[in-house]
PDB file of C-alpha atoms in Angstrom:
ATOM      1  CA  MET A   1     -16.992 117.773 121.154  1.00  0.00           C
ATOM      2  CA  ASN A   2     -15.993 114.175 120.457  1.00  0.00           C
ATOM      3  CA  ASP A   3     -14.117 112.708 123.430  1.00  0.00           C
ATOM      4  CA  SER A   4     -13.492 109.294 121.872  1.00  0.00           C
ATOM      5  CA  ASN A   5     -10.872 107.997 119.492  1.00  0.00           C
ATOM      6  CA  GLU A   6     -11.476 105.846 116.432  1.00  0.00           C
ATOM      7  CA  SER A   7     -11.632 102.648 118.490  1.00  0.00           C
ATOM      8  CA  GLY A   8     -14.437 104.103 120.623  1.00  0.00           C
ATOM      9  CA  GLU A   9     -12.293 104.327 123.772  1.00  0.00           C
ATOM     10  CA  ALA A  10     -12.462 107.414 125.956  1.00  0.00           C
ATOM     11  CA  ARG A  11      -9.805 109.963 125.052  1.00  0.00           C
ATOM     12  CA  VAL A  12      -8.114 111.466 128.092  1.00  0.00           C
ATOM     13  CA  PRO A  13      -6.928 115.075 127.551  1.00  0.00           C
ATOM     14  CA  GLN A  14      -3.203 115.660 127.987  1.00  0.00           C
ATOM     15  CA  PRO A  15      -1.810 118.528 130.098  1.00  0.00           C
ATOM     16  CA  ALA A  16      -0.984 121.928 128.632  1.00  0.00           C
ATOM     17  CA  THR A  17       1.902 124.137 129.797  1.00  0.00           C
ATOM     18  CA  ALA A  18       2.431 127.898 129.973  1.00  0.00           C
ATOM     19  CA  ILE A  19       5.933 129.320 130.463  1.00  0.00           C
ATOM     20  CA  ALA A  20       6.341 133.003 131.349  1.00  0.00           C
ATOM     21  CA  SER A  21       9.684 134.811 131.652  1.00  0.00           C
ATOM     22  CA  HIS A  22       9.921 138.073 133.612  1.00  0.00           C
ATOM     23  CA  LEU A  23      12.780 140.568 133.704  1.00  0.00           C
ATOM     24  CA  VAL A  24      12.115 142.218 137.063  1.00  0.00           C
ATOM     25  CA  HIS A  25      13.028 145.840 137.778  1.00  0.00           C
ATOM     26  CA  PRO A  26      15.659 145.846 140.566  1.00  0.00           C
ATOM     27  CA  ASP A  27      13.624 148.255 142.707  1.00  0.00           C
ATOM     28  CA  LYS A  28      10.470 146.143 142.512  1.00  0.00           C
ATOM     29  CA  ALA A  29      11.708 142.678 143.461  1.00  0.00           C
ATOM     30  CA  ASP A  30       9.569 142.507 146.620  1.00  0.00           C
ATOM     31  CA  GLU A  31       6.440 143.640 144.780  1.00  0.00           C
ATOM     32  CA  TYR A  32       7.111 141.086 142.047  1.00  0.00           C
ATOM     33  CA  PHE A  33       7.556 138.242 144.517  1.00  0.00           C
ATOM     34  CA  ALA A  34       4.267 139.106 146.222  1.00  0.00           C
ATOM     35  CA  ALA A  35       2.446 139.269 142.865  1.00  0.00           C
ATOM     36  CA  GLN A  36       3.995 136.011 141.665  1.00  0.00           C
ATOM     37  CA  THR A  37       3.004 134.282 144.903  1.00  0.00           C
ATOM     38  CA  ALA A  38      -0.554 135.564 144.497  1.00  0.00           C
ATOM     39  CA  ILE A  39      -0.907 134.344 140.896  1.00  0.00           C
ATOM     40  CA  THR A  40       0.581 130.970 141.847  1.00  0.00           C
ATOM     41  CA  ASP A  41      -1.893 130.570 144.719  1.00  0.00           C
ATOM     42  CA  SER A  42      -4.712 131.551 142.364  1.00  0.00           C
ATOM     43  CA  ALA A  43      -3.634 128.949 139.783  1.00  0.00           C
ATOM     44  CA  ARG A  44      -3.535 126.253 142.478  1.00  0.00           C
ATOM     45  CA  ARG A  45      -7.204 126.904 143.237  1.00  0.00           C
ATOM     46  CA  PHE A  46      -8.226 126.965 139.579  1.00  0.00           C
ATOM     47  CA  PRO A  47     -10.151 123.923 138.227  1.00  0.00           C
ATOM     48  CA  GLY A  48      -7.819 121.680 136.241  1.00  0.00           C
ATOM     49  CA  PHE A  49      -4.615 122.780 137.969  1.00  0.00           C
ATOM     50  CA  VAL A  50      -1.809 120.203 137.798  1.00  0.00           C
ATOM     51  CA  GLY A  51       1.401 121.881 138.923  1.00  0.00           C
ATOM     52  CA  THR A  52       3.558 124.993 138.980  1.00  0.00           C
ATOM     53  CA  GLU A  53       7.195 125.891 139.424  1.00  0.00           C
ATOM     54  CA  VAL A  54       8.942 129.258 139.733  1.00  0.00           C
ATOM     55  CA  LEU A  55      12.644 129.510 138.882  1.00  0.00           C
ATOM     56  CA  GLY A  56      14.689 132.490 140.043  1.00  0.00           C
ATOM     57  CA  PRO A  57      17.505 134.233 138.153  1.00  0.00           C
ATOM     58  CA  ILE A  58      20.961 132.664 138.040  1.00  0.00           C
ATOM     59  CA  PRO A  59      23.794 135.232 137.801  1.00  0.00           C
ATOM     60  CA  GLY A  60      25.726 134.928 134.567  1.00  0.00           C
ATOM     61  CA  MET A  61      23.251 132.507 132.983  1.00  0.00           C
ATOM     62  CA  GLN A  62      19.635 133.578 133.457  1.00  0.00           C
ATOM     63  CA  ALA A  63      18.545 137.147 134.157  1.00  0.00           C
ATOM     64  CA  GLU A  64      14.792 136.482 134.152  1.00  0.00           C
ATOM     65  CA  TRP A  65      12.396 134.837 136.544  1.00  0.00           C
ATOM     66  CA  VAL A  66      10.616 131.899 134.894  1.00  0.00           C
ATOM     67  CA  ALA A  67       7.131 130.744 135.949  1.00  0.00           C
ATOM     68  CA  ILE A  68       5.810 127.406 134.667  1.00  0.00           C
ATOM     69  CA  PHE A  69       2.132 126.455 134.953  1.00  0.00           C
ATOM     70  CA  ARG A  70       0.570 123.132 133.957  1.00  0.00           C
ATOM     71  CA  LEU A  71      -3.145 122.500 133.649  1.00  0.00           C
ATOM     72  CA  GLU A  72      -4.898 119.241 132.847  1.00  0.00           C
ATOM     73  CA  SER A  73      -5.999 120.112 129.287  1.00  0.00           C
ATOM     74  CA  ASN A  74      -5.895 122.723 126.542  1.00  0.00           C
ATOM     75  CA  GLN A  75      -9.416 123.775 127.529  1.00  0.00           C
ATOM     76  CA  ALA A  76      -8.442 124.246 131.171  1.00  0.00           C
ATOM     77  CA  MET A  77      -5.418 126.297 130.122  1.00  0.00           C
ATOM     78  CA  LYS A  78      -7.582 128.485 127.864  1.00  0.00           C
ATOM     79  CA  ARG A  79     -10.036 129.138 130.720  1.00  0.00           C
ATOM     80  CA  TRP A  80      -7.154 130.021 133.060  1.00  0.00           C
ATOM     81  CA  MET A  81      -5.471 132.349 130.553  1.00  0.00           C
ATOM     82  CA  GLU A  82      -8.762 134.161 129.885  1.00  0.00           C
ATOM     83  CA  SER A  83      -9.914 134.359 133.505  1.00  0.00           C
ATOM     84  CA  PRO A  84     -10.407 137.865 134.987  1.00  0.00           C
ATOM     85  CA  GLU A  85      -8.559 136.855 138.166  1.00  0.00           C
ATOM     86  CA  ARG A  86      -5.438 135.904 136.214  1.00  0.00           C
ATOM     87  CA  ALA A  87      -5.641 139.086 134.106  1.00  0.00           C
ATOM     88  CA  GLN A  88      -5.714 141.235 137.242  1.00  0.00           C
ATOM     89  CA  LEU A  89      -2.761 139.439 138.839  1.00  0.00           C
ATOM     90  CA  ALA A  90      -0.791 139.429 135.568  1.00  0.00           C
ATOM     91  CA  ALA A  91      -1.172 143.219 135.444  1.00  0.00           C
ATOM     92  CA  ARG A  92       0.417 143.446 138.904  1.00  0.00           C
ATOM     93  CA  ILE A  93       3.364 141.430 137.613  1.00  0.00           C
ATOM     94  CA  GLU A  94       3.757 143.548 134.484  1.00  0.00           C
ATOM     95  CA  ALA A  95       3.999 146.663 136.650  1.00  0.00           C
ATOM     96  CA  CYS A  96       7.136 145.210 138.253  1.00  0.00           C
ATOM     97  CA  LEU A  97       9.018 144.434 135.037  1.00  0.00           C
ATOM     98  CA  SER A  98      11.727 146.272 133.133  1.00  0.00           C
ATOM     99  CA  GLU A  99      10.241 145.038 129.848  1.00  0.00           C
ATOM    100  CA  PRO A 100       7.026 143.214 128.849  1.00  0.00           C
ATOM    101  CA  SER A 101       6.875 139.574 129.851  1.00  0.00           C
ATOM    102  CA  HIS A 102       7.342 136.775 127.334  1.00  0.00           C
ATOM    103  CA  MET A 103       4.782 133.948 127.284  1.00  0.00           C
ATOM    104  CA  LEU A 104       5.110 130.548 125.611  1.00  0.00           C
ATOM    105  CA  LEU A 105       2.103 128.219 125.472  1.00  0.00           C
ATOM    106  CA  LEU A 106       2.675 124.509 124.883  1.00  0.00           C
ATOM    107  CA  ALA A 107      -0.647 123.002 123.846  1.00  0.00           C
ATOM    108  CA  SER A 108      -1.076 119.232 123.959  1.00  0.00           C
ATOM    109  CA  ASP A 109      -2.056 116.807 121.240  1.00  0.00           C
ATOM    110  CA  ASP A 110      -4.809 114.717 122.805  1.00  0.00           C
ATOM    111  CA  ASN A 111      -4.465 112.093 120.068  1.00  0.00           C
ATOM    112  CA  ALA A 112      -0.799 111.509 120.810  1.00  0.00           C
ATOM    113  CA  GLU A 113       0.454 108.842 123.195  1.00  0.00           C
ATOM    114  CA  PRO A 114       1.496 110.484 126.494  1.00  0.00           C
ATOM    115  CA  PRO A 115       5.192 110.509 127.440  1.00  0.00           C
ATOM    116  CA  VAL A 116       6.585 107.971 129.874  1.00  0.00           C
ATOM    117  CA  ALA A 117       9.402 108.195 132.409  1.00  0.00           C
ATOM    118  CA  MET A 118      11.700 105.951 134.397  1.00  0.00           C
ATOM    119  CA  ILE A 119      12.926 106.995 137.840  1.00  0.00           C
ATOM    120  CA  PHE A 120      16.364 105.745 138.891  1.00  0.00           C
ATOM    121  CA  THR A 121      17.761 106.144 142.403  1.00  0.00           C
ATOM    122  CA  HIS A 122      21.443 105.548 143.118  1.00  0.00           C
ATOM    123  CA  ARG A 123      23.266 105.478 146.427  1.00  0.00           C
ATOM    124  CA  ILE A 124      26.783 106.806 145.806  1.00  0.00           C
ATOM    125  CA  ALA A 125      29.762 106.947 148.148  1.00  0.00           C
ATOM    126  CA  LYS A 126      31.285 110.426 148.450  1.00  0.00           C
ATOM    127  CA  ASP A 127      34.537 109.374 146.826  1.00  0.00           C
ATOM    128  CA  LYS A 128      32.635 108.027 143.781  1.00  0.00           C
ATOM    129  CA  VAL A 129      30.504 111.120 143.021  1.00  0.00           C
ATOM    130  CA  ASP A 130      32.792 112.449 140.278  1.00  0.00           C
ATOM    131  CA  ALA A 131      32.853 109.030 138.601  1.00  0.00           C
ATOM    132  CA  TYR A 132      29.066 108.850 138.807  1.00  0.00           C
ATOM    133  CA  LEU A 133      28.604 112.300 137.260  1.00  0.00           C
ATOM    134  CA  ALA A 134      30.960 111.347 134.414  1.00  0.00           C
ATOM    135  CA  TRP A 135      28.995 108.116 133.893  1.00  0.00           C
ATOM    136  CA  ARG A 136      25.690 110.006 133.811  1.00  0.00           C
ATOM    137  CA  ARG A 137      26.967 112.428 131.163  1.00  0.00           C
ATOM    138  CA  LYS A 138      28.017 109.428 129.086  1.00  0.00           C
ATOM    139  CA  ALA A 139      24.601 107.775 129.536  1.00  0.00           C
ATOM    140  CA  ILE A 140      22.733 110.930 128.493  1.00  0.00           C
ATOM    141  CA  GLU A 141      24.937 111.331 125.420  1.00  0.00           C
ATOM    142  CA  ALA A 142      24.162 107.731 124.447  1.00  0.00           C
ATOM    143  CA  GLN A 143      20.404 108.216 124.844  1.00  0.00           C
ATOM    144  CA  THR A 144      20.323 111.230 122.551  1.00  0.00           C
ATOM    145  CA  HIS A 145      20.888 108.835 119.633  1.00  0.00           C
ATOM    146  CA  TYR A 146      17.820 106.736 120.492  1.00  0.00           C
ATOM    147  CA  PRO A 147      14.373 107.563 119.061  1.00  0.00           C
ATOM    148  CA  GLY A 148      11.881 109.164 121.417  1.00  0.00           C
ATOM    149  CA  TYR A 149      14.362 110.436 124.018  1.00  0.00           C
ATOM    150  CA  LEU A 150      13.087 113.685 125.562  1.00  0.00           C
ATOM    151  CA  ALA A 151      15.146 114.656 128.597  1.00  0.00           C
ATOM    152  CA  THR A 152      16.843 113.629 131.820  1.00  0.00           C
ATOM    153  CA  GLU A 153      16.203 115.439 135.087  1.00  0.00           C
ATOM    154  CA  PHE A 154      18.442 114.797 138.066  1.00  0.00           C
ATOM    155  CA  PHE A 155      18.427 115.665 141.749  1.00  0.00           C
ATOM    156  CA  GLN A 156      21.284 115.296 144.194  1.00  0.00           C
ATOM    157  CA  PRO A 157      20.829 114.102 147.803  1.00  0.00           C
ATOM    158  CA  HIS A 158      19.380 116.604 150.276  1.00  0.00           C
ATOM    159  CA  GLY A 159      19.818 115.910 153.976  1.00  0.00           C
ATOM    160  CA  THR A 160      18.159 113.144 155.968  1.00  0.00           C
ATOM    161  CA  PHE A 161      15.046 112.602 153.860  1.00  0.00           C
ATOM    162  CA  GLN A 162      16.774 112.085 150.506  1.00  0.00           C
ATOM    163  CA  ASN A 163      20.141 110.351 150.642  1.00  0.00           C
ATOM    164  CA  GLU A 164      20.152 109.049 147.063  1.00  0.00           C
ATOM    165  CA  TRP A 165      20.780 110.564 143.655  1.00  0.00           C
ATOM    166  CA  VAL A 166      17.596 110.628 141.566  1.00  0.00           C
ATOM    167  CA  ASP A 167      17.503 110.582 137.757  1.00  0.00           C
ATOM    168  CA  ILE A 168      14.221 110.891 135.815  1.00  0.00           C
ATOM    169  CA  VAL A 169      14.565 109.752 132.184  1.00  0.00           C
ATOM    170  CA  ARG A 170      11.722 110.716 129.828  1.00  0.00           C
ATOM    171  CA  TYR A 171      10.723 109.170 126.490  1.00  0.00           C
ATOM    172  CA  ASP A 172       7.836 110.016 124.203  1.00  0.00           C
ATOM    173  CA  ASN A 173       6.230 106.573 124.469  1.00  0.00           C
ATOM    174  CA  VAL A 174       6.606 103.164 126.098  1.00  0.00           C
ATOM    175  CA  ASP A 175       7.997 101.402 123.025  1.00  0.00           C
ATOM    176  CA  HIS A 176      10.868 103.865 122.648  1.00  0.00           C
ATOM    177  CA  LEU A 177      11.628 103.647 126.377  1.00  0.00           C
ATOM    178  CA  ASN A 178      11.698  99.849 126.212  1.00  0.00           C
ATOM    179  CA  HIS A 179      13.983 100.025 123.165  1.00  0.00           C
ATOM    180  CA  TRP A 180      16.524 101.973 125.221  1.00  0.00           C
ATOM    181  CA  MET A 181      16.071  99.893 128.379  1.00  0.00           C
ATOM    182  CA  GLU A 182      16.709  96.632 126.486  1.00  0.00           C
ATOM    183  CA  SER A 183      19.538  97.934 124.298  1.00  0.00           C
ATOM    184  CA  LYS A 184      23.023  96.417 124.401  1.00  0.00           C
ATOM    185  CA  GLU A 185      24.478  99.903 124.831  1.00  0.00           C
ATOM    186  CA  ARG A 186      22.523 100.418 128.066  1.00  0.00           C
ATOM    187  CA  GLN A 187      23.561  96.985 129.357  1.00  0.00           C
ATOM    188  CA  ALA A 188      27.193  97.940 128.788  1.00  0.00           C
ATOM    189  CA  LEU A 189      26.643 101.216 130.645  1.00  0.00           C
ATOM    190  CA  LEU A 190      25.108  99.337 133.584  1.00  0.00           C
ATOM    191  CA  GLU A 191      28.221  97.178 133.803  1.00  0.00           C
ATOM    192  CA  GLU A 192      30.296 100.370 134.037  1.00  0.00           C
ATOM    193  CA  LEU A 193      27.950 101.727 136.725  1.00  0.00           C
ATOM    194  CA  ASP A 194      28.048  98.628 138.927  1.00  0.00           C
ATOM    195  CA  PRO A 195      31.419  99.363 140.668  1.00  0.00           C
ATOM    196  CA  ILE A 196      30.429 103.012 141.172  1.00  0.00           C
ATOM    197  CA  VAL A 197      27.117 102.641 143.025  1.00  0.00           C
ATOM    198  CA  GLU A 198      26.408 101.087 146.411  1.00  0.00           C
ATOM    199  CA  SER A 199      22.790 100.370 145.465  1.00  0.00           C
ATOM    200  CA  MET A 200      20.295 101.296 142.753  1.00  0.00           C
ATOM    201  CA  HIS A 201      16.556 101.069 142.094  1.00  0.00           C
ATOM    202  CA  ALA A 202      14.373 101.843 139.067  1.00  0.00           C
ATOM    203  CA  HIS A 203      10.657 102.031 138.389  1.00  0.00           C
ATOM    204  CA  ARG A 204       8.439 103.344 135.621  1.00  0.00           C
ATOM    205  CA  VAL A 205       6.116 106.278 136.322  1.00  0.00           C
ATOM    206  CA  THR A 206       2.842 104.543 135.573  1.00  0.00           C
ATOM    207  CA  GLY A 207       0.304 102.801 137.742  1.00  0.00           C
ATOM    208  CA  LEU A 208       0.123 103.821 141.385  1.00  0.00           C
ATOM    209  CA  GLU A 209       1.864 107.162 140.786  1.00  0.00           C
ATOM    210  CA  GLY A 210      -0.963 108.032 138.410  1.00  0.00           C
ATOM    211  CA  TRP A 211      -3.684 107.612 141.030  1.00  0.00           C
ATOM    212  CA  PHE A 212      -3.262 111.188 142.179  1.00  0.00           C
ATOM    213  CA  ALA A 213      -1.585 114.157 140.447  1.00  0.00           C
ATOM    214  CA  LEU A 214       1.557 115.139 142.380  1.00  0.00           C
ATOM    215  CA  ASN A 215       3.963 118.029 142.082  1.00  0.00           C
ATOM    216  CA  ARG A 216       7.685 117.621 142.383  1.00  0.00           C
ATOM    217  CA  GLY A 217      10.716 119.717 143.143  1.00  0.00           C
ATOM    218  CA  PRO A 218      11.824 121.579 146.257  1.00  0.00           C
ATOM    219  CA  GLU A 219      10.731 124.939 144.844  1.00  0.00           C
ATOM    220  CA  ALA A 220       7.359 123.752 143.542  1.00  0.00           C
ATOM    221  CA  MET A 221       4.246 124.813 145.400  1.00  0.00           C
ATOM    222  CA  VAL A 222       2.791 121.386 146.022  1.00  0.00           C
ATOM    223  CA  ARG A 223      -0.923 120.676 146.088  1.00  0.00           C
ATOM    224  CA  VAL A 224      -1.700 117.061 146.952  1.00  0.00           C
ATOM    225  CA  PRO A 225      -5.047 115.643 148.121  1.00  0.00           C
ATOM    226  CA  PRO A 226      -4.911 115.194 151.920  1.00  0.00           C
ATOM    227  CA  PRO A 227      -4.510 111.589 153.138  1.00  0.00           C
ATOM    228  CA  TRP A 228      -8.143 111.259 154.230  1.00  0.00           C
ATOM    229  CA  LYS A 229      -9.358 112.184 150.744  1.00  0.00           C
ATOM    230  CA  GLN A 230      -6.943 109.733 149.176  1.00  0.00           C
ATOM    231  CA  ALA A 231      -8.142 107.010 151.570  1.00  0.00           C
ATOM    232  CA  MET A 232     -11.806 107.664 150.766  1.00  0.00           C
ATOM    233  CA  SER A 233     -11.071 107.657 147.032  1.00  0.00           C
ATOM    234  CA  VAL A 234      -9.219 104.349 147.235  1.00  0.00           C
ATOM    235  CA  LEU A 235     -12.060 102.840 149.306  1.00  0.00           C
ATOM    236  CA  PHE A 236     -14.556 104.096 146.709  1.00  0.00           C
ATOM    237  CA  ALA A 237     -12.586 102.220 144.034  1.00  0.00           C
ATOM    238  CA  LEU A 238     -11.509  99.203 146.080  1.00  0.00           C
ATOM    239  CA  TYR A 239     -14.907  98.047 147.365  1.00  0.00           C
ATOM    240  CA  PRO A 240     -16.600  97.414 143.983  1.00  0.00           C
ATOM    241  CA  THR A 241     -13.350  96.012 142.580  1.00  0.00           C
ATOM    242  CA  VAL A 242     -13.057  93.392 145.335  1.00  0.00           C
ATOM    243  CA  MET A 243     -16.774  92.579 145.123  1.00  0.00           C
ATOM    244  CA  VAL A 244     -16.613  92.016 141.368  1.00  0.00           C
ATOM    245  CA  LEU A 245     -13.513  89.854 141.698  1.00  0.00           C
ATOM    246  CA  SER A 246     -15.210  87.800 144.416  1.00  0.00           C
ATOM    247  CA  PHE A 247     -17.531  86.415 141.734  1.00  0.00           C
ATOM    248  CA  LEU A 248     -14.454  84.982 140.014  1.00  0.00           C
ATOM    249  CA  THR A 249     -13.198  83.219 143.154  1.00  0.00           C
ATOM    250  CA  PRO A 250     -14.663  79.801 142.173  1.00  0.00           C
ATOM    251  CA  LEU A 251     -12.185  79.722 139.290  1.00  0.00           C
ATOM    252  CA  TRP A 252      -9.283  79.199 141.710  1.00  0.00           C
ATOM    253  CA  ARG A 253     -11.076  78.022 144.888  1.00  0.00           C
ATOM    254  CA  ARG A 254      -9.435  74.583 144.719  1.00  0.00           C
ATOM    255  CA  LEU A 255      -6.000  76.123 145.116  1.00  0.00           C
ATOM    256  CA  PRO A 256      -4.371  76.465 148.575  1.00  0.00           C
ATOM    257  CA  PHE A 257      -5.433  79.590 150.472  1.00  0.00           C
ATOM    258  CA  PRO A 258      -2.077  81.474 150.057  1.00  0.00           C
ATOM    259  CA  GLU A 259      -2.302  81.049 146.276  1.00  0.00           C
ATOM    260  CA  GLN A 260      -5.926  82.204 146.297  1.00  0.00           C
ATOM    261  CA  MET A 261      -4.935  85.373 148.160  1.00  0.00           C
ATOM    262  CA  LEU A 262      -2.021  86.018 145.818  1.00  0.00           C
ATOM    263  CA  ILE A 263      -4.216  85.732 142.723  1.00  0.00           C
ATOM    264  CA  GLY A 264      -6.947  87.902 144.245  1.00  0.00           C
ATOM    265  CA  ASN A 265      -4.519  90.606 145.389  1.00  0.00           C
ATOM    266  CA  THR A 266      -2.737  90.622 142.029  1.00  0.00           C
ATOM    267  CA  LEU A 267      -6.000  91.104 140.144  1.00  0.00           C
ATOM    268  CA  SER A 268      -7.149  93.781 142.630  1.00  0.00           C
ATOM    269  CA  VAL A 269      -3.955  95.837 142.346  1.00  0.00           C
ATOM    270  CA  ALA A 270      -3.840  95.516 138.556  1.00  0.00           C
ATOM    271  CA  SER A 271      -7.513  96.503 138.207  1.00  0.00           C
ATOM    272  CA  LEU A 272      -7.124  99.487 140.522  1.00  0.00           C
ATOM    273  CA  THR A 273      -3.914 100.700 138.940  1.00  0.00           C
ATOM    274  CA  TRP A 274      -4.772 100.524 135.256  1.00  0.00           C
ATOM    275  CA  LEU A 275      -8.558 100.518 135.153  1.00  0.00           C
ATOM    276  CA  VAL A 276     -10.440 101.783 138.178  1.00  0.00           C
ATOM    277  CA  MET A 277      -8.367 104.439 140.005  1.00  0.00           C
ATOM    278  CA  PRO A 278      -7.612 106.605 136.925  1.00  0.00           C
ATOM    279  CA  ARG A 279     -11.369 106.895 136.337  1.00  0.00           C
ATOM    280  CA  VAL A 280     -12.192 107.449 139.999  1.00  0.00           C
ATOM    281  CA  SER A 281      -9.533 110.188 140.247  1.00  0.00           C
ATOM    282  CA  GLN A 282     -10.978 111.826 137.150  1.00  0.00           C
ATOM    283  CA  PHE A 283     -14.545 111.578 138.510  1.00  0.00           C
ATOM    284  CA  LEU A 284     -13.565 113.024 141.918  1.00  0.00           C
ATOM    285  CA  ASN A 285     -11.057 115.575 140.577  1.00  0.00           C
ATOM    286  CA  PHE A 286     -13.391 118.476 141.450  1.00  0.00           C
ATOM    287  CA  TRP A 287     -13.094 117.395 145.084  1.00  0.00           C
ATOM    288  CA  LEU A 288      -9.514 116.074 145.237  1.00  0.00           C
ATOM    289  CA  ALA A 289      -8.109 119.253 143.647  1.00  0.00           C
ATOM    290  CA  GLY A 290     -10.837 121.602 144.856  1.00  0.00           C
ATOM    291  CA  ARG A 291     -10.409 124.872 146.658  1.00  0.00           C
ATOM    292  CA  VAL A 292      -9.323 124.750 150.272  1.00  0.00           C
ATOM    293  CA  ARG A 293     -12.166 125.411 152.760  1.00  0.00           C
ATOM    294  CA  ASP A 294     -14.818 125.329 150.058  1.00  0.00           C
ATOM    295  CA  TRP A 295     -17.374 123.601 152.274  1.00  0.00           C
ATOM    296  CA  LYS A 296     -19.967 123.129 149.534  1.00  0.00           C
ATOM    297  CA  ASN A 297     -17.384 121.391 147.378  1.00  0.00           C
ATOM    298  CA  GLU A 298     -16.226 119.285 150.348  1.00  0.00           C
ATOM    299  CA  ALA A 299     -19.794 118.223 151.113  1.00  0.00           C
ATOM    300  CA  LEU A 300     -20.422 117.371 147.461  1.00  0.00           C
ATOM    301  CA  GLY A 301     -17.269 115.247 147.280  1.00  0.00           C
ATOM    302  CA  ILE A 302     -17.945 113.387 150.529  1.00  0.00           C
ATOM    303  CA  GLY A 303     -21.566 112.902 149.472  1.00  0.00           C
ATOM    304  CA  ALA A 304     -20.460 111.456 146.127  1.00  0.00           C
ATOM    305  CA  VAL A 305     -18.183 108.916 147.835  1.00  0.00           C
ATOM    306  CA  VAL A 306     -20.664 107.920 150.552  1.00  0.00           C
ATOM    307  CA  GLY A 307     -23.599 107.844 148.135  1.00  0.00           C
ATOM    308  CA  GLY A 308     -21.595 105.815 145.637  1.00  0.00           C
ATOM    309  CA  LEU A 309     -20.592 103.262 148.272  1.00  0.00           C
ATOM    310  CA  ALA A 310     -24.211 102.971 149.438  1.00  0.00           C
ATOM    311  CA  LEU A 311     -25.316 102.418 145.847  1.00  0.00           C
ATOM    312  CA  PHE A 312     -22.687  99.711 145.387  1.00  0.00           C
ATOM    313  CA  VAL A 313     -23.945  97.957 148.549  1.00  0.00           C
ATOM    314  CA  LEU A 314     -27.525  97.969 147.247  1.00  0.00           C
ATOM    315  CA  ILE A 315     -26.426  96.657 143.858  1.00  0.00           C
ATOM    316  CA  PHE A 316     -24.356  93.812 145.276  1.00  0.00           C
ATOM    317  CA  GLN A 317     -27.112  92.896 147.747  1.00  0.00           C
ATOM    318  CA  ALA A 318     -29.514  92.564 144.832  1.00  0.00           C
ATOM    319  CA  ILE A 319     -27.219  90.278 142.843  1.00  0.00           C
TER     320      ILE A 319
END
């Protein structure tokens, strides 16, 4: 299999998605929930797992349960769909349904540019919520006329830990997103928004957010590498990055020390974000997203990090 594009650069597989809808028999709701929990837990332990979300019925709008699974590539999805463990758990689910389940597979095009998103957070006074919702509907309607617009997801404040409205705007590529962000129509909409919001913030979902795969949503079963694994992974990437950049220090050594630090830190963060960490996360994915309490896998991952750091030390000592 050729994993490179025409320019010779490594081609990173894009995630694949499976969407299953289940019309559950009223007398078997408990059995269904147990089976769905089991298949979700199984998917979380499967190599290549990215995320999952289970949506319950909504009276008057949606009679079925909907389960969404995302794996890191078409190949990973194929292995999951054909795995004996999934087949056994899927049979348990089918036994709880009033009619056969419906499955939709969304394969990815690895040659296509991956989608991009902007996250906007807005702090809104209670008496301005209706005005904000009306503004958001107007903004979404405007975006539908721009090329590359995919969707807008939004989340309202929830208690102490989230006191802002969150909007996630998705486009099919960076150029189309920038076209919308720089458009005169969006600038006019921002002027309308200014008297409505108390504060706002926006950032693009690239860079640091891509260091580790994260789930989202209050109903999603989240699987995130524990902090100590994240710290070891960042150290594994940071040490050689800083050492390599230290050889460039003479280029700006005559500058005052604060400027030297600023240049060095800027290059370090940029290198980690767009060059080093994506590859380190990919290399250590078997460990970062590995099965819980799999001690052989844990030992292999720790050994890879420690051994890699030791190798870097020997290399830099020899230079």
